[in-house]
XYZ file of C-alpha atoms in Angstrom:
654
model
C 5.575 -22.781 37.342
C 8.268 -25.512 35.897
C 9.544 -24.570 32.223
C 7.624 -27.559 30.998
C 4.680 -26.446 32.288
C 5.307 -22.729 30.446
C 6.164 -24.477 27.270
C 3.101 -26.507 27.115
C 0.473 -23.668 27.888
C 2.617 -20.782 26.180
C 4.225 -23.150 22.775
C 2.583 -22.873 19.445
C 2.109 -26.223 18.119
C 4.046 -27.559 14.690
C 2.843 -26.964 11.350
C 1.699 -23.935 9.187
C -0.909 -21.573 9.878
C -2.905 -19.817 7.178
C -2.379 -15.975 8.588
C 0.159 -15.959 10.838
C 2.750 -18.710 9.734
C 2.169 -20.412 13.007
C 2.785 -24.030 12.434
C -0.655 -25.115 13.928
C -2.648 -22.434 12.591
C -2.789 -21.118 16.297
C -3.242 -17.666 16.678
C -0.055 -15.477 17.724
C -2.530 -13.552 20.240
C -3.674 -17.154 22.384
C -0.698 -17.326 24.745
C -0.988 -13.771 25.694
C -4.728 -14.205 26.351
C -3.938 -17.474 28.826
C -1.452 -14.705 30.284
C -4.323 -12.016 30.847
C -6.685 -14.352 31.716
C -4.377 -15.768 35.153
C -3.237 -12.200 35.727
C 0.607 -12.990 34.964
C 3.101 -10.346 35.326
C 5.028 -8.167 32.630
C 7.895 -10.233 32.935
C 5.664 -13.585 31.409
C 5.043 -12.097 28.536
C 8.300 -12.287 26.965
C 8.559 -16.222 27.389
C 6.513 -17.236 24.204
C 8.800 -14.868 22.203
C 11.695 -16.095 23.689
C 10.690 -19.762 23.072
C 9.545 -19.022 19.508
C 13.157 -17.677 18.815
C 14.734 -20.604 20.709
C 12.658 -23.068 18.774
C 13.875 -21.285 15.454
C 10.063 -20.372 14.246
C 9.809 -18.290 11.312
C 10.447 -14.489 11.491
C 6.779 -13.510 10.222
C 5.627 -15.608 13.663
C 8.105 -14.260 16.037
C 7.082 -10.715 14.203
C 3.496 -11.510 14.765
C 3.649 -12.622 18.736
C 5.955 -9.242 19.077
C 2.832 -7.418 18.006
C 0.646 -9.897 19.865
C 2.833 -9.297 23.460
C 2.854 -5.211 22.943
C -0.941 -5.386 22.671
C -1.445 -7.593 25.441
C 0.732 -5.661 27.664
C -1.534 -2.524 26.529
C -4.567 -4.104 27.603
C -2.763 -5.597 30.846
C -2.078 -1.796 31.775
C -5.389 -0.666 31.072
C -7.165 -3.046 33.268
C -4.838 -2.302 35.944
C -5.356 1.554 35.336
C -8.962 0.763 35.633
C -9.102 -0.886 39.154
C -6.643 2.106 40.367
C -9.120 4.586 39.123
C -12.038 2.178 40.381
C -10.243 2.553 44.018
C -10.289 6.349 43.639
C -13.082 7.029 42.565
C -14.783 4.932 45.363
C -13.821 7.509 48.035
C -15.041 10.086 46.251
C -18.656 9.192 44.748
C -19.797 7.817 48.292
C -20.319 11.104 49.282
C -22.844 11.483 45.956
C -24.309 8.502 47.237
C -24.720 9.795 50.504
C -26.062 13.154 48.851
C -28.655 10.683 46.663
C -30.210 8.772 49.904
C -30.195 11.897 52.480
C -31.158 11.057 56.001
C -28.782 12.698 58.382
C -27.422 16.003 57.533
C -24.816 15.935 60.283
C -23.197 12.837 58.888
C -23.277 13.638 55.507
C -21.481 17.337 55.992
C -19.326 15.266 58.324
C -18.773 12.817 55.095
C -17.811 15.428 52.943
C -15.353 17.377 55.349
C -13.751 13.749 56.244
C -13.707 12.931 52.376
C -12.136 16.399 51.435
C -9.474 16.370 53.821
C -8.546 12.798 52.831
C -8.210 13.613 48.967
C -6.334 17.268 49.072
C -4.461 15.682 52.064
C -4.614 18.295 54.500
C -4.170 18.365 58.198
C -7.955 20.180 58.628
C -10.598 20.494 56.799
C -14.075 22.264 57.978
C -17.003 23.990 57.215
C -18.597 27.164 58.368
C -22.526 28.377 57.855
C -23.900 31.836 58.190
C -26.355 32.021 60.898
C -29.177 34.849 59.518
C -30.400 35.164 63.229
C -27.117 36.428 64.819
C -26.064 37.966 61.731
C -22.740 36.015 61.676
C -21.451 32.863 60.976
C -20.253 29.445 62.914
C -17.838 26.580 62.911
C -20.460 23.505 61.566
C -18.048 20.910 61.219
C -14.162 19.900 61.447
C -12.137 16.998 61.179
C -8.447 16.656 61.956
C -8.824 20.092 64.458
C -6.999 19.424 68.088
C -7.820 22.872 69.614
C -11.390 23.669 71.289
C -10.704 27.389 70.711
C -10.932 26.935 67.300
C -13.640 24.477 66.772
C -15.992 26.978 68.703
C -15.115 29.832 66.675
C -18.065 31.968 65.541
C -17.189 34.736 63.219
C -18.397 38.407 62.236
C -19.613 39.040 58.491
C -16.806 39.534 56.279
C -14.005 38.859 58.723
C -10.975 36.483 58.099
C -10.437 34.529 55.115
C -13.831 33.039 55.081
C -15.495 36.513 55.313
C -13.501 37.426 52.148
C -14.750 34.052 50.292
C -18.426 34.812 51.786
C -18.210 38.408 50.184
C -17.084 37.798 46.865
C -18.132 34.119 46.431
C -14.942 33.025 44.973
C -12.573 30.566 46.179
C -9.217 32.216 48.208
C -6.250 30.487 49.190
C -3.464 31.697 51.406
C -0.084 30.109 51.655
C 0.525 32.049 54.593
C -2.372 33.500 56.617
C -0.929 35.836 59.178
C 1.228 37.741 56.598
C -2.049 38.033 54.115
C -3.475 41.403 54.596
C -6.272 40.957 51.663
C -9.043 39.945 54.508
C -9.671 41.476 57.923
C -7.634 39.954 60.838
C -9.432 40.055 64.130
C -8.138 38.638 67.542
C -10.804 35.801 67.946
C -10.030 34.823 64.482
C -6.519 35.224 64.609
C -6.102 32.997 68.167
C -8.296 30.647 66.946
C -5.762 29.801 63.870
C -2.656 29.917 65.710
C -4.232 27.622 68.423
C -4.738 25.138 65.387
C -1.501 25.881 63.820
C -2.515 26.539 60.592
C -0.326 28.202 58.122
C -2.166 27.599 54.441
C -5.810 27.792 54.296
C -7.980 27.231 51.135
C -11.293 28.242 51.340
C -14.470 27.868 48.669
C -18.039 29.190 49.250
C -20.998 26.857 49.938
C -23.370 28.251 46.946
C -27.741 27.784 46.943
C -28.129 30.043 43.565
C -26.512 32.954 43.667
C -26.611 33.422 47.945
C -23.408 32.238 49.841
C -24.508 29.766 52.543
C -21.021 29.119 54.368
C -17.673 28.244 53.644
C -16.286 25.063 53.032
C -12.195 25.219 54.116
C -8.746 22.934 53.748
C -5.823 23.885 55.551
C -2.140 23.165 56.622
C -0.197 23.223 59.174
C 2.795 24.174 56.717
C 3.222 26.344 54.026
C 1.423 24.980 50.972
C 0.697 25.855 47.384
C -2.749 24.665 46.509
C -3.121 23.800 42.818
C -6.055 24.624 40.443
C -7.277 21.029 40.249
C -7.228 20.815 44.018
C -9.254 24.288 44.336
C -11.460 22.499 41.620
C -12.161 19.444 43.647
C -12.959 21.132 46.935
C -15.536 23.283 44.943
C -17.049 20.183 44.128
C -17.373 19.070 47.516
C -18.585 22.523 48.260
C -21.387 22.201 46.088
C -22.263 18.794 47.619
C -22.314 20.224 50.861
C -24.896 22.878 49.292
C -26.847 20.506 47.816
C -27.044 18.340 51.264
C -28.088 21.278 52.816
C -30.729 22.174 50.195
C -31.831 18.807 50.160
C -32.368 18.707 53.896
C -34.266 21.959 53.662
C -36.109 20.345 50.968
C -37.135 17.237 52.969
C -37.876 19.920 55.844
C -40.549 21.769 54.161
C -42.039 18.738 52.447
C -42.558 17.198 55.936
C -44.083 20.306 57.315
C -46.459 20.567 54.275
C -47.831 17.483 54.823
C -48.133 18.220 58.511
C -49.645 21.526 58.269
C -51.802 20.771 54.622
C -54.390 18.246 54.404
C -54.871 19.693 51.126
C -51.340 18.921 49.875
C -51.499 15.437 50.253
C -52.024 14.533 46.613
C -49.142 17.185 45.738
C -46.640 15.816 48.144
C -47.057 12.383 47.178
C -46.582 13.215 43.293
C -43.281 15.109 44.653
C -42.388 12.257 46.717
C -42.340 10.161 43.615
C -40.364 12.140 41.956
C -38.125 13.124 44.302
C -37.664 8.758 45.401
C -37.004 8.721 41.068
C -34.349 11.457 41.548
C -33.133 9.311 44.432
C -33.099 6.168 42.203
C -31.020 7.879 39.357
C -28.552 8.881 42.087
C -27.995 5.723 43.340
C -27.932 3.962 39.560
C -25.113 6.934 38.938
C -23.095 6.261 41.999
C -23.037 2.631 41.120
C -22.469 3.169 37.525
C -19.322 5.508 38.293
C -17.956 3.033 40.761
C -18.049 0.017 38.448
C -16.001 2.389 36.490
C -18.720 3.482 34.183
C -17.979 6.780 31.382
C -19.487 10.244 31.286
C -21.655 8.954 28.077
C -22.799 6.375 30.607
C -23.844 8.684 32.858
C -25.617 10.683 30.013
C -27.629 7.108 29.099
C -28.998 6.322 32.753
C -30.172 9.974 33.268
C -32.244 9.762 30.025
C -34.223 6.538 30.841
C -34.960 8.330 33.974
C -35.984 11.803 32.808
C -37.802 9.978 29.321
C -35.385 12.233 27.150
C -32.527 12.298 25.178
C -29.193 13.283 27.299
C -26.246 14.223 26.136
C -22.608 15.281 27.049
C -20.857 17.944 25.166
C -17.818 19.516 25.326
C -18.044 22.918 26.451
C -16.681 24.441 22.819
C -19.776 22.370 21.621
C -22.624 23.924 23.960
C -24.825 27.087 23.562
C -22.431 29.682 24.755
C -24.903 31.965 26.548
C -26.763 29.444 27.978
C -23.835 27.357 29.375
C -22.485 30.093 31.270
C -25.892 31.577 32.472
C -25.685 27.955 33.808
C -22.740 27.907 35.307
C -23.585 31.833 37.032
C -26.743 30.304 38.593
C -25.788 27.065 39.547
C -28.671 25.476 37.727
C -30.139 24.139 34.830
C -31.398 26.955 32.116
C -33.913 26.264 29.300
C -32.446 26.446 25.683
C -35.394 26.656 23.104
C -36.658 22.872 23.573
C -33.624 21.871 25.322
C -32.162 22.094 28.868
C -28.455 23.042 29.707
C -26.670 21.724 32.731
C -23.120 23.054 33.310
C -20.866 20.410 33.827
C -18.355 22.785 36.369
C -15.686 22.555 39.012
C -14.739 25.571 40.470
C -14.266 28.367 37.940
C -13.494 25.729 35.412
C -16.040 24.547 32.211
C -15.415 20.820 31.579
C -18.510 20.735 29.337
C -22.312 20.528 29.842
C -25.437 17.938 29.709
C -27.966 18.551 27.375
C -31.723 17.301 27.745
C -33.307 17.749 24.371
C -36.692 17.913 23.495
C -38.377 19.125 26.569
C -39.020 22.532 26.981
C -41.450 21.872 30.398
C -39.560 20.015 32.594
C -40.843 20.499 37.243
C -38.610 21.680 39.333
C -37.062 17.785 40.682
C -36.384 16.510 37.360
C -34.660 19.743 36.765
C -32.605 19.367 39.993
C -31.786 15.947 38.445
C -30.482 16.689 35.935
C -28.341 19.357 37.987
C -27.046 16.512 40.022
C -25.873 14.299 37.123
C -24.126 17.223 35.617
C -22.649 17.482 39.274
C -21.831 13.518 39.349
C -19.998 14.183 35.709
C -17.962 16.863 37.128
C -16.821 14.928 40.035
C -15.985 12.134 37.425
C -13.990 13.911 35.209
C -12.141 15.420 38.256
C -11.878 12.290 39.641
C -10.287 10.658 36.858
C -7.864 13.766 36.419
C -6.778 13.654 39.893
C -6.396 10.016 40.762
C -3.724 10.087 37.446
C -2.426 13.144 39.231
C -2.331 11.876 42.588
C -0.267 8.924 41.661
C 2.089 10.288 39.821
C 2.824 12.723 42.947
C 2.689 9.630 45.223
C 5.373 7.891 43.169
C 7.504 10.991 42.999
C 7.241 11.803 46.893
C 8.455 8.041 47.008
C 11.599 8.500 44.861
C 12.306 11.763 46.947
C 12.385 10.077 49.968
C 14.795 7.558 48.317
C 16.852 10.244 47.060
C 16.589 12.317 49.953
C 17.409 9.124 52.374
C 14.360 11.024 54.442
C 13.021 7.443 55.715
C 14.804 4.488 55.757
C 12.904 2.037 57.696
C 12.904 -0.858 54.927
C 9.455 -2.114 55.955
C 7.361 1.061 55.574
C 9.577 1.964 52.136
C 8.467 -1.593 51.078
C 4.963 -0.687 51.797
C 4.625 2.251 50.093
C 6.355 1.124 46.879
C 3.811 -2.132 47.158
C 0.948 0.157 47.296
C 2.186 1.609 44.104
C 2.974 -1.849 42.062
C 7.158 -1.583 42.817
C 9.405 -3.969 44.680
C 12.031 -2.341 46.037
C 14.172 -5.525 46.305
C 14.127 -6.355 42.811
C 17.093 -4.939 40.819
C 16.700 -1.409 39.498
C 18.437 1.214 37.540
C 18.256 4.857 38.425
C 18.014 6.904 34.856
C 18.595 10.936 34.971
C 17.126 12.430 31.796
C 16.958 15.926 30.188
C 15.992 17.708 27.234
C 18.276 19.298 25.294
C 16.931 21.535 22.925
C 17.658 25.166 24.246
C 14.217 27.306 25.515
C 13.444 30.576 23.846
C 12.079 31.691 27.226
C 11.737 30.554 30.797
C 7.939 29.645 30.207
C 8.589 27.548 27.335
C 11.468 25.893 29.296
C 8.853 25.495 32.353
C 6.553 23.723 29.431
C 8.998 21.200 27.947
C 9.986 20.147 31.605
C 6.540 19.687 32.192
C 5.975 17.544 29.505
C 9.007 15.522 29.901
C 7.881 14.732 33.337
C 4.639 13.632 32.592
C 6.082 11.337 30.047
C 8.322 9.935 32.099
C 5.714 9.524 35.222
C 3.240 7.803 32.680
C 6.284 4.942 31.537
C 7.236 4.806 35.506
C 3.694 3.638 36.209
C 3.528 1.414 33.586
C 6.766 -0.136 34.456
C 6.284 -0.428 38.064
C 8.274 2.292 38.553
C 8.912 5.547 39.956
C 9.564 9.324 38.169
C 10.306 12.690 39.851
C 11.294 16.090 38.253
C 14.537 17.282 39.897
C 17.478 19.434 39.198
C 16.099 20.889 36.004
C 15.526 17.274 34.410
C 13.599 14.039 35.572
C 14.584 11.198 37.427
C 13.114 7.700 36.806
C 13.650 4.566 38.702
C 13.032 1.196 36.888
C 13.379 -2.614 37.161
C 15.876 -3.833 35.483
C 14.183 -7.045 33.829
C 16.029 -10.340 33.226
C 18.788 -10.791 30.370
C 18.543 -6.730 29.501
C 21.410 -4.101 30.746
C 21.501 -0.698 31.991
C 22.704 0.283 28.759
C 19.974 -1.053 26.741
C 17.519 0.241 29.184
C 18.994 3.910 29.010
C 18.571 4.065 25.353
C 15.424 2.443 25.232
C 14.086 5.198 27.649
C 15.373 8.330 25.392
C 13.735 6.949 22.464
C 10.466 6.831 24.374
C 10.802 9.818 26.261
C 11.826 11.724 22.923
C 8.772 10.279 21.329
C 6.671 11.948 24.375
C 7.866 15.066 24.003
C 8.551 15.307 20.287
C 12.378 16.615 21.222
C 15.858 14.958 21.964
C 15.902 13.499 25.463
C 19.581 12.678 26.973
C 19.715 9.430 29.523
C 22.184 8.710 31.942
C 22.450 5.491 33.584
C 23.486 4.449 37.306
C 25.160 0.612 37.134
C 22.251 -1.936 38.284
C 21.066 -1.758 42.219
C 20.622 -4.962 43.660
C 18.572 -3.939 46.939
C 17.620 -0.048 47.132
C 16.797 -0.227 50.509
C 20.398 -1.569 52.457
C 22.067 1.643 52.629
C 21.099 4.919 53.383
C 22.261 6.626 50.493
C 21.994 3.544 47.887
C 20.030 5.408 45.647
C 21.492 9.041 45.967
C 24.960 7.427 44.866
C 23.159 5.553 42.047
C 21.441 8.968 41.152
C 24.872 10.503 41.048
C 26.828 7.851 38.967
C 23.577 8.512 36.304
C 24.083 12.231 36.276
C 27.391 11.713 35.641
C 27.173 9.612 32.807
C 24.346 12.276 31.329
C 26.889 14.949 31.673
C 29.548 12.576 29.696
C 27.028 12.139 27.257
C 26.462 15.981 26.571
C 29.778 16.898 26.323
C 30.742 14.183 23.949
C 27.706 15.861 21.561
C 25.575 12.254 21.983
C 22.413 14.764 22.660
C 19.248 12.402 22.544
C 21.261 9.144 23.485
C 21.373 7.031 26.333
C 24.435 5.357 28.076
C 25.484 3.997 31.495
C 29.499 4.132 32.894
C 30.461 0.316 31.463
C 30.177 2.283 27.704
C 32.695 4.567 28.070
C 35.708 2.207 28.531
C 38.213 3.267 31.053
C 36.187 6.705 31.413
C 33.726 4.302 33.389
C 36.058 3.942 36.263
C 35.315 7.963 36.809
C 31.878 8.013 35.991
C 30.902 5.084 37.836
C 29.594 5.962 41.629
C 31.359 2.573 43.179
C 34.940 2.792 40.764
C 34.248 -0.846 39.844
C 37.716 -1.688 39.033
C 37.159 -5.334 38.828
C 34.494 -5.168 36.626
C 36.019 -3.006 34.367
C 39.443 -5.688 34.502
C 36.839 -8.080 33.659
C 34.667 -6.662 30.748
C 38.565 -5.867 29.306
C 40.623 -8.655 29.746
C 38.395 -10.959 31.825
C 38.449 -13.692 29.010
C 41.960 -14.113 28.941
C 42.296 -14.594 32.745
C 39.898 -16.982 32.766
C 41.673 -18.662 29.973
C 44.911 -18.787 31.666
C 42.943 -20.346 34.840
C 41.675 -23.288 33.212
C 44.530 -24.301 30.515
C 47.398 -23.269 32.671
C 48.705 -21.100 29.904
C 50.405 -17.553 29.815
C 48.682 -15.441 27.711
C 48.501 -12.420 30.622
C 52.253 -12.399 30.740
C 52.680 -12.579 27.108
C 50.203 -9.782 26.854
C 52.253 -7.497 29.282
C 55.486 -8.740 27.397
C 54.166 -7.629 23.873
C 53.186 -4.486 24.889
C 56.207 -3.555 27.021
C 58.169 -4.481 23.938
C 56.271 -1.752 21.333
C 54.064 -4.459 20.511
C 57.150 -6.093 18.693
C 56.786 -9.865 18.609
C 60.135 -10.156 17.790
C 61.133 -8.367 20.897
C 58.395 -10.211 22.605
C 60.508 -13.676 22.137
C 63.604 -12.581 24.070
C 61.584 -11.007 26.678
C 59.814 -14.275 27.212
C 62.608 -16.635 26.092
C 60.542 -18.509 23.693
C 60.356 -18.847 19.671
C 59.039 -15.939 17.907
C 56.029 -18.904 16.514
C 55.147 -19.540 19.974
C 54.708 -15.529 20.413
C 52.801 -15.684 17.057
C 50.046 -18.687 18.495
C 49.652 -17.237 21.954
C 49.020 -13.670 20.048
C 46.499 -15.397 17.836
C 44.781 -16.962 20.886
C 44.448 -13.761 22.389
C 42.305 -12.213 19.000
C 39.946 -15.113 19.486
C 39.190 -14.453 22.957
C 39.281 -10.653 22.397
C 38.342 -9.560 19.126
C 40.018 -9.157 16.277
C 40.395 -5.288 16.978
C 42.225 -5.570 20.122
C 45.066 -3.765 18.917
C 43.585 -1.076 17.702
C 44.649 2.126 19.433
C 41.479 2.424 21.523
C 41.178 -1.080 22.567
C 45.041 -1.296 23.295
C 44.959 1.253 25.228
C 41.957 0.031 27.584
C 43.959 -3.543 27.449
C 46.971 -2.085 29.004
C 45.162 -0.483 31.788
C 43.377 -3.448 32.390
C 46.559 -5.379 32.553
C 48.019 -2.783 35.092
C 45.059 -2.828 37.434
C 45.019 -7.034 37.279
C 48.594 -6.545 38.306
C 47.827 -4.279 40.687
C 44.879 -5.745 42.318
C 46.763 -9.008 42.722
C 50.691 -8.715 42.930
C 51.337 -11.937 44.933
C 49.933 -13.881 41.604
C 53.015 -12.182 39.090
C 55.673 -12.110 41.636
């Protein structure tokens, strides 16, 4: 798009606006609404403000534009976040949709296991069911398994990790199966697990009421710690699997009753109508969730189906006894004139659905309320998991860049593109660390988690990456046009400090043009950022941000590439350029001036010129370098730059 076109669509008209001070009464939000409408990049939102400044618009109008820009960027970030959440939720709630329209139990169970493996990111997932007739349990569905003996395992009751889960009706996890003595090992089970190569295993019970009917597992072929949220998520999939089995049993019983009892035709017809209504609400809920609906939208949809008022409440606002009973039994329970259905994931209570003013509720409507509570819990978990999953993925990519694990530029760019990051853009590596001393290890760990969370949020909104590392947090942020590493470091220090309510010190690397050109490009930049961070802390500048160039000649020691030419250019580059353009001899005059102890009289003897000539040349130097060029600190840097300039180009001074 040409600059003329940008001006024609984004430049405010001339005149005087009644509210904003805009010259034609045009709202400050107009150019940003146009940018939102066409899906412009983040950088494009700077253009209306820059254009207004260039045209000399009033400060009130520029301030209004700045506020409108920030609001538009927040709206843009929210829209992008919703699109990401919709993509994450689609896979999760397809399972709920499959359950609502249950036709093939095996297909539903296979889908549950596949999606559980995908969302938890494990090597293998599988589901076992109890066999009451044979008194043991058997492998029903596997995903990712490669060992035939493992796929055909039958386990005695109480054996293996699954036996422990079935006995206690609680989830269990082991990060090293063969070293875990909490459950009974057998040669058959251990042989199958060894064939499959499994190390870390998580198992959660499939519950129908108070009874365990099977176990859902997720396992890895390497040591791994399963987080509480992952355990809760697998527990929700187990609830779906149990509900699918229960629904299949209900359908079987219904078909059997239709075949065997002529007298039950009327009842079955009514029941089918109610089931169809329940199926309809499940379809509606799945569609609503996939469109990005909220928890209260789910409650409103169930209210229409049950012809009553259903509200979602926080766990602390629901009747405690009824809520605990609902969670323990896995069913909605009656509480006075109301019904309470716990919204839970594993052992965590997330809230409750409350159906008000309907003391009489038939079993299928009760089941509809229960399944609505289950969908609500999946919605809450999915949103939490989506945010955490994105943070982990961004951290893993930055870890790989720092550790040089994957140096295929194409693969790195593809991974970054999925996170809306561009590895070919100019970036800055920033090392951030909290400065407030912690009273104990637990407080320190909590503070680091807050810092990582704030950094991850900043990275997501800036199309960057963040990861916790070396007791602090590392960020990789794109450098906007016209910005500098120093300004970015200082803004980041302020932003993170506000987010964690503590002083955060940030060291920045020099801008990195391409992150995939060398195997240690990001690592070297990170080392430079850490040196700047340590320099800030040693200088007592806690809570500040800086890059190597901010430390003068000390920056030569801090910079990873020892940028001598850059230091010389920043210090005396204007004088060198002036000599080259005009054919003057200001550099030689400076050398003689400092060699003569900054005495103009001795300098004129060294140069064999009149003292007035020396004065004129030094006056020109002052205009080029600034009035403070003879201050002790500046003079020291200028002398060092002169020496480096002479050493880097000796032939030019012979």
